Amino acid sequence: MSYLHLAIVSPLLFAIFIPFFHNGFRRVHTGWFALPLPILLFIYFLSFLPETMSQKTVMASLEWIPSLGMNFTAKVDGLGLLFALLISGIGALVILYSIYYLAKDKERLNHFYVYLLLFMGAMLGVVLSDNLIVMYAFWELTSFSSFLLIGYWYERERSRYGAQKSMLITVFGGLAMLGGIILLYVMTGTFSMTEIILSANQIFNHALFIPALLCILLGAFTKSAQFPFYIWLPDAMEAPTPVSAYLHSATMVKAGIYLVARFTPVFGESSVWFLLVGGVGLLTLIWGSFFAVKQTDLKAILAFSTVSQLGLIMSLLGVGAAALHFEALDDNIFTIAIMAAIFHLINHATFKGSLFMAAGIVDHETGTRDIRNLGGLIHLMPITFTVSLIGAFSMAGIPPFNGFLSKEMFFTAMIQVTEMNIFNLETWGILFPVLAWIASIFTFVYSMIFIFKTFTGKFQPEKLAKKPHEAPIGMLISPLILVSLVIIFGFFPNLLSNSLIAPAMAAILPNLLGAGDEFDVHIYFWHGPNLELLMTLGVMVLGYILFKTYPKWGNIYKRIPEGLSLNRLYDGLLKGSQTGSNKLMNRYMTGSIRSYLLYIFGFFIILLLGVLLRENAFKVDTSNVSDIGIYELVLVLFIAVGSISILFVKSRMTSIILLGSVGYTVSLFYVLFRAPDLALTQLVIETISVSLFLLCFYHLPKLRKLETRMRFRLTNAVISIGVGAVVTVIALSAHSNKLFDSISQYYVENTYVEAAGKNMVNVILVDFRGFDTLFEITVLAIASLGIFGMIKLKNRGKEG
Amino acid sequence: MEILMAFVIGILFMTATYLMLSRSLLRIIIGTGLLSHGAHLLILTMGGLKRGAAPILRDEIDTYTDPLPQALILTAIVISFGVTAFFLVLAYRSYKELGTDNVEEMRGTKPND
């Protein structure tokens, strides 16, 4: 176990001690105990920077189940390190923020920090595991801990609903991803990501390639809230705000992004991948930004904005995968999409984290998050306003913040799509920049709504639950750090380029790099007047006009019928599957023995007849049969008439006598077929059985005709004739297909020699196959004990 | 003979099935009785009929009917007798307790009762 493994699981181990800290030091906020760990982890992960910057990968392996190829292999490359830094860095800031956000004496802090650390460890495991099964285990742990965090206030119904929804959707995707991993294993024979990438070329034409691709993408899309699986994210906003800031903006929702980036070298060359990742990303981008404008809850705006921005990153990854089609690195300008994706990933984590924290402060200080009740907070909360302003402007893509740079690069990448001469992009590729541009306009509008509806306009103190004032300084530290990063990355983007972006690009596009090559990442703040700048100007102008005229055109949202929403579909599916399975169950589980017997007999008939017909096995062979004597014919008539007339008699006495007569006829058959022992036993047993029937007869009521309805009798008749026919057919075919001789010759020869008996049947019963007899005696003993018990228990019950 | 027996066995199975699908407990038990007769005859028939003497060693005879199916049937007769006896007493007891021999009326209790 290396330090790296210890670092990955340290949050999980540390979580064990949180309840002890919580109970042992009641006067100290539990968050202070949790805080040092992510800071230490952040510093530890920073120490890997020199390694990844020189294109090295740190691997450490720990055996887990080596016989199945499942080992906990930790791998630190550019992409994993970038995520690890985000997770630990923002994790530290979020814990600091939560210390001031959650009250010490009102909240179950031990639960909160245990869940949060559980999540942090799981997330680190996802991004730093090289073995896909281990990665999947951590992946499900993130779903699970996210479920716990969303349902943190479990006494609220909305929290439980949101937690269940996110659990169902992400676990659905997670299981699909597991399927994809197994398919990859089938194709490559390894669970190791590194080795799968090495054999990417071989599996490209494999029949399972597309199914594996779809399964993996399903996992990524559900986790990263892509269309149409984004619906869990707005409902996950019931979680405490630090959780929303951490999980639902910066880390967990990017696990799907990570997955797509990680699998780009494997699947990227497929056109399906380009279409799905690029197309779904773009659709999510425009859908999320369009519906974000409609929201009135601050966190709902941010949730839809997150959906939209994740779509943006996803579409960039899709477009970037197309770069794999262009070999030479020197003139491969298409890699800019990947660069933009990574850059925006970092930027989004910074500004969205700060915006969530700002929304949490507003909620905390005013008691509401509804923008219809808010307004005019600019003078009361100037620092929060500044934080929100910078965050929102960066989100809208306004210079000089980092969002502007990544948005410009986004436009560049989208424009380049039209220049790619693959997949017919030269014709319909124009959709990419156009849709991206429209989505950016909506992004601008909701960013402005977020900031100006909250902080400017009329102050409405009567609608607020609390008297608002500026937040405590501790609560402001984390958002301030994040917005300063927004500004720093805005002005000095190249701080990131060689340290984080280039190594991450090398991890996503390993095949484009020759030995010793490096991606030349240089982000220009000003790149001259070009189309992208014009598009940004257009976004700002049009966005401003739309924002100002929002009351006029906002009505179009009301025109969209509520019934068409995806939430309605999800709820309907959930409810429908419940009532549907309930109905189905009630339909065939009637509780009546007759219907179950009908199923069993019906299935018996269909299965056996079907097999007989399919195998063409029916055969009658008369060469092997014995002759029919007159006695046998009489007995056959007796049995047939006797058993059939039982069906029609109305008196129970007659039916018992008929049953007895059938039994005695059977024993006569045994006489004719030379089975003296059988005849003897059958006679005795039949006599006892009939007496038993007569005993019960005394106590049972008269046989009534219970089958009054014709339909019942008809079904019964059809089924019973079917059973009889199948048995006859099988008996005939079985008799006509003798495959080998009987083993009985051995018994005939050895009965006297080995066992010193002359009655072969008896010798077989007590000597050759004595075990059968032993347990048949046991059966009789148990039956008699059971009968004795049933009768005795009755008496005791009456006495008691 | 074997072909004729196959039809006899088919009739026994048919009547047994019809009786087992009825609602009266007594008829169901009669049905199981017929079903076991059918099964026993089926075993015997499949072993081959009337080929040689009864399976008791005698000096002058060298072909016997197959003793193995007979041993199997003997075991089966005893077991089915035990089960039938148990079932009959069960029917008697359930009629005493529940006051009905109609299986459609034996629905157990509702979950909330």
Short mmCIF file of C-alpha atoms in Angstrom, two decimals, chain A residues 590-592 594 597-598 601 622 624-628 632-633 636 639 643 646-647 652 655 659 663 669-670 673-675 678 681-682 685-686 688-689 692-693 696 699-701 703-704 706-707 712-713 716-717 720-721 723-724 727-728 731-732 735 738 742 744 747-748 752 758 760-761 764-765 769 776 780 783 786-787 790 794, chain B residues 1-15 17-24 26-27 29-30 33-34 37 40-42 44-46 49-57 64-68 70-75 77-79 81-82 84-86 88-93 95-97 101-104 107:
data_model
loop_
_atom_site.label_atom_id
_atom_site.label_comp_id
_atom_site.label_asym_id
_atom_site.label_seq_id
_atom_site.Cartn_x
_atom_site.Cartn_y
_atom_site.Cartn_z
CA THR A 590 -55.45 -14.98 -7.86
CA GLY A 591 -55.01 -17.00 -4.70
CA SER A 592 -57.06 -19.83 -6.15
CA ARG A 594 -57.37 -24.00 -9.50
CA LEU A 597 -52.94 -25.78 -11.32
CA LEU A 598 -54.19 -24.53 -14.67
CA PHE A 601 -50.83 -28.12 -16.40
CA THR A 622 -45.43 -51.79 -32.88
CA ASN A 624 -41.86 -54.39 -29.75
CA VAL A 625 -45.28 -54.85 -28.17
CA SER A 626 -46.87 -57.86 -26.51
CA ASP A 627 -50.21 -59.24 -27.56
CA ILE A 628 -53.53 -58.28 -26.07
CA GLU A 632 -56.73 -57.44 -20.34
CA LEU A 633 -59.31 -55.99 -22.68
CA VAL A 636 -59.02 -51.91 -19.66
CA ILE A 639 -60.64 -48.93 -15.67
CA SER A 643 -62.48 -43.58 -13.89
CA ILE A 646 -66.21 -40.71 -11.36
CA LEU A 647 -66.38 -37.41 -13.20
CA ARG A 652 -69.51 -39.02 -2.84
CA SER A 655 -67.20 -41.89 -6.31
CA LEU A 659 -62.11 -45.15 -6.97
CA GLY A 663 -57.71 -49.59 -7.54
CA PHE A 669 -53.52 -55.75 -13.87
CA TYR A 670 -50.54 -56.45 -11.64
CA PHE A 673 -48.58 -58.52 -15.74
CA ARG A 674 -46.85 -60.98 -13.42
CA ALA A 675 -46.18 -58.78 -10.45
CA LEU A 678 -47.45 -55.48 -6.38
CA THR A 681 -49.64 -54.59 -1.78
CA GLN A 682 -52.08 -52.84 -4.05
CA ILE A 685 -53.39 -50.55 0.37
CA GLU A 686 -56.50 -50.01 -1.69
CA ILE A 688 -57.05 -49.32 3.68
CA SER A 689 -57.38 -46.27 1.49
CA LEU A 692 -59.88 -44.09 5.17
CA PHE A 693 -61.97 -42.38 2.53
CA CYS A 696 -63.51 -39.05 6.19
CA HIS A 699 -67.26 -36.13 8.45
CA LEU A 700 -67.21 -34.37 5.11
CA PRO A 701 -70.26 -32.66 3.64
CA LEU A 703 -70.63 -33.55 -2.71
CA ARG A 704 -72.14 -30.50 -4.20
CA LEU A 706 -69.52 -26.63 -7.34
CA GLU A 707 -68.61 -26.24 -11.01
CA PHE A 712 -64.95 -23.39 -16.00
CA ARG A 713 -65.97 -26.89 -16.93
CA ASN A 716 -61.01 -27.93 -17.13
CA ALA A 717 -62.04 -30.38 -19.80
CA SER A 720 -57.38 -32.43 -18.66
CA ILE A 721 -57.83 -33.90 -22.12
CA VAL A 723 -52.75 -33.66 -20.09
CA GLY A 724 -54.09 -37.13 -20.86
CA VAL A 727 -49.04 -38.44 -21.30
CA THR A 728 -50.26 -40.96 -23.86
CA ALA A 731 -45.65 -42.96 -23.27
CA LEU A 732 -45.99 -44.16 -26.85
CA HIS A 735 -41.76 -46.96 -25.55
CA LYS A 738 -35.68 -47.94 -26.70
CA SER A 742 -32.43 -52.91 -19.18
CA SER A 744 -32.18 -56.03 -14.86
CA TYR A 747 -30.50 -58.73 -10.82
CA VAL A 748 -31.81 -61.89 -12.45
CA TYR A 752 -29.52 -65.87 -5.57
CA LYS A 758 -35.31 -66.02 -4.92
CA MET A 760 -36.13 -60.65 -7.07
CA VAL A 761 -38.43 -57.76 -6.17
CA ILE A 764 -34.02 -55.48 -4.73
CA LEU A 765 -36.10 -53.71 -2.08
CA ARG A 769 -31.66 -50.91 -3.21
CA GLU A 776 -39.95 -45.00 2.41
CA LEU A 780 -44.69 -43.59 6.46
CA ALA A 783 -47.08 -39.35 7.76
CA GLY A 786 -48.25 -35.94 11.20
CA ILE A 787 -51.71 -37.45 11.30
CA MET A 790 -53.05 -33.07 13.60
CA LYS A 794 -57.12 -30.25 17.78
CA MET B 1 -50.69 -54.26 -25.13
CA GLU B 2 -48.28 -51.46 -24.35
CA ILE B 3 -50.07 -49.20 -26.80
CA LEU B 4 -53.42 -49.96 -25.27
CA MET B 5 -51.96 -49.33 -21.81
CA ALA B 6 -50.68 -45.96 -22.96
CA PHE B 7 -54.25 -44.96 -23.71
CA VAL B 8 -55.51 -46.33 -20.38
CA ILE B 9 -52.85 -44.32 -18.59
CA GLY B 10 -53.84 -41.27 -20.62
CA ILE B 11 -57.46 -41.69 -19.52
CA LEU B 12 -56.37 -42.03 -15.89
CA PHE B 13 -54.28 -38.84 -16.13
CA MET B 14 -57.11 -37.02 -17.86
CA THR B 15 -59.72 -37.88 -15.25
CA THR B 17 -56.49 -33.74 -13.86
CA TYR B 18 -60.14 -32.93 -14.27
CA LEU B 19 -60.86 -33.94 -10.68
CA MET B 20 -57.89 -31.96 -9.34
CA LEU B 21 -59.14 -28.83 -11.07
CA SER B 22 -62.46 -29.02 -9.23
CA ARG B 23 -63.29 -27.07 -6.11
CA SER B 24 -64.31 -29.84 -3.80
CA LEU B 26 -62.74 -34.69 -1.71
CA ARG B 27 -62.73 -34.72 -5.49
CA ILE B 29 -58.04 -36.19 -3.26
CA ILE B 30 -59.80 -38.76 -5.45
CA GLY B 33 -55.49 -41.26 -6.11
CA LEU B 34 -56.22 -41.78 -9.80
CA HIS B 37 -52.59 -45.28 -10.25
CA HIS B 40 -47.68 -46.68 -11.33
CA LEU B 41 -49.13 -48.29 -14.42
CA LEU B 42 -46.94 -46.02 -16.55
CA LEU B 44 -44.84 -50.83 -15.26
CA THR B 45 -45.74 -50.36 -18.92
CA MET B 46 -42.48 -48.65 -19.71
CA LEU B 49 -45.20 -56.16 -20.31
CA LYS B 50 -45.52 -59.92 -20.13
CA ARG B 51 -42.03 -60.86 -21.21
CA GLY B 52 -41.32 -63.94 -19.21
CA ALA B 53 -42.38 -65.27 -15.84
CA ALA B 54 -43.01 -63.49 -12.58
CA PRO B 55 -39.67 -62.39 -11.08
CA ILE B 56 -39.27 -65.28 -8.67
CA LEU B 57 -36.35 -67.58 -9.41
CA TYR B 64 -38.45 -63.14 -16.23
CA THR B 65 -40.30 -59.87 -16.36
CA ASP B 66 -38.22 -56.89 -15.35
CA PRO B 67 -38.06 -56.83 -11.52
CA LEU B 68 -36.73 -53.30 -11.22
CA GLN B 70 -41.86 -53.55 -9.79
CA ALA B 71 -39.57 -52.63 -6.94
CA LEU B 72 -39.88 -48.97 -7.85
CA ILE B 73 -43.67 -49.19 -8.00
CA LEU B 74 -43.83 -50.94 -4.65
CA THR B 75 -41.95 -48.04 -3.08
CA ILE B 77 -47.37 -47.25 -3.75
CA VAL B 78 -46.35 -47.07 -0.13
CA ILE B 79 -45.28 -43.43 -0.36
CA PHE B 81 -50.46 -44.19 0.40
CA GLY B 82 -48.74 -42.29 3.21
CA THR B 84 -52.92 -39.77 0.65
CA ALA B 85 -53.62 -40.72 4.25
CA PHE B 86 -52.05 -37.52 5.47
CA LEU B 88 -57.25 -37.08 3.86
CA VAL B 89 -56.82 -36.31 7.53
CA LEU B 90 -55.76 -32.79 6.56
CA ALA B 91 -58.94 -32.38 4.54
CA TYR B 92 -61.00 -33.71 7.41
CA ARG B 93 -59.31 -31.34 9.86
CA TYR B 95 -63.27 -29.02 7.09
CA LYS B 96 -63.72 -29.16 10.86
CA GLU B 97 -61.82 -25.90 11.35
CA ASP B 101 -64.59 -28.15 1.61
CA ASN B 102 -64.61 -25.66 -1.23
CA VAL B 103 -61.00 -24.67 -1.96
CA GLU B 104 -62.10 -21.44 -3.61
CA ARG B 107 -58.38 -17.71 0.83
#
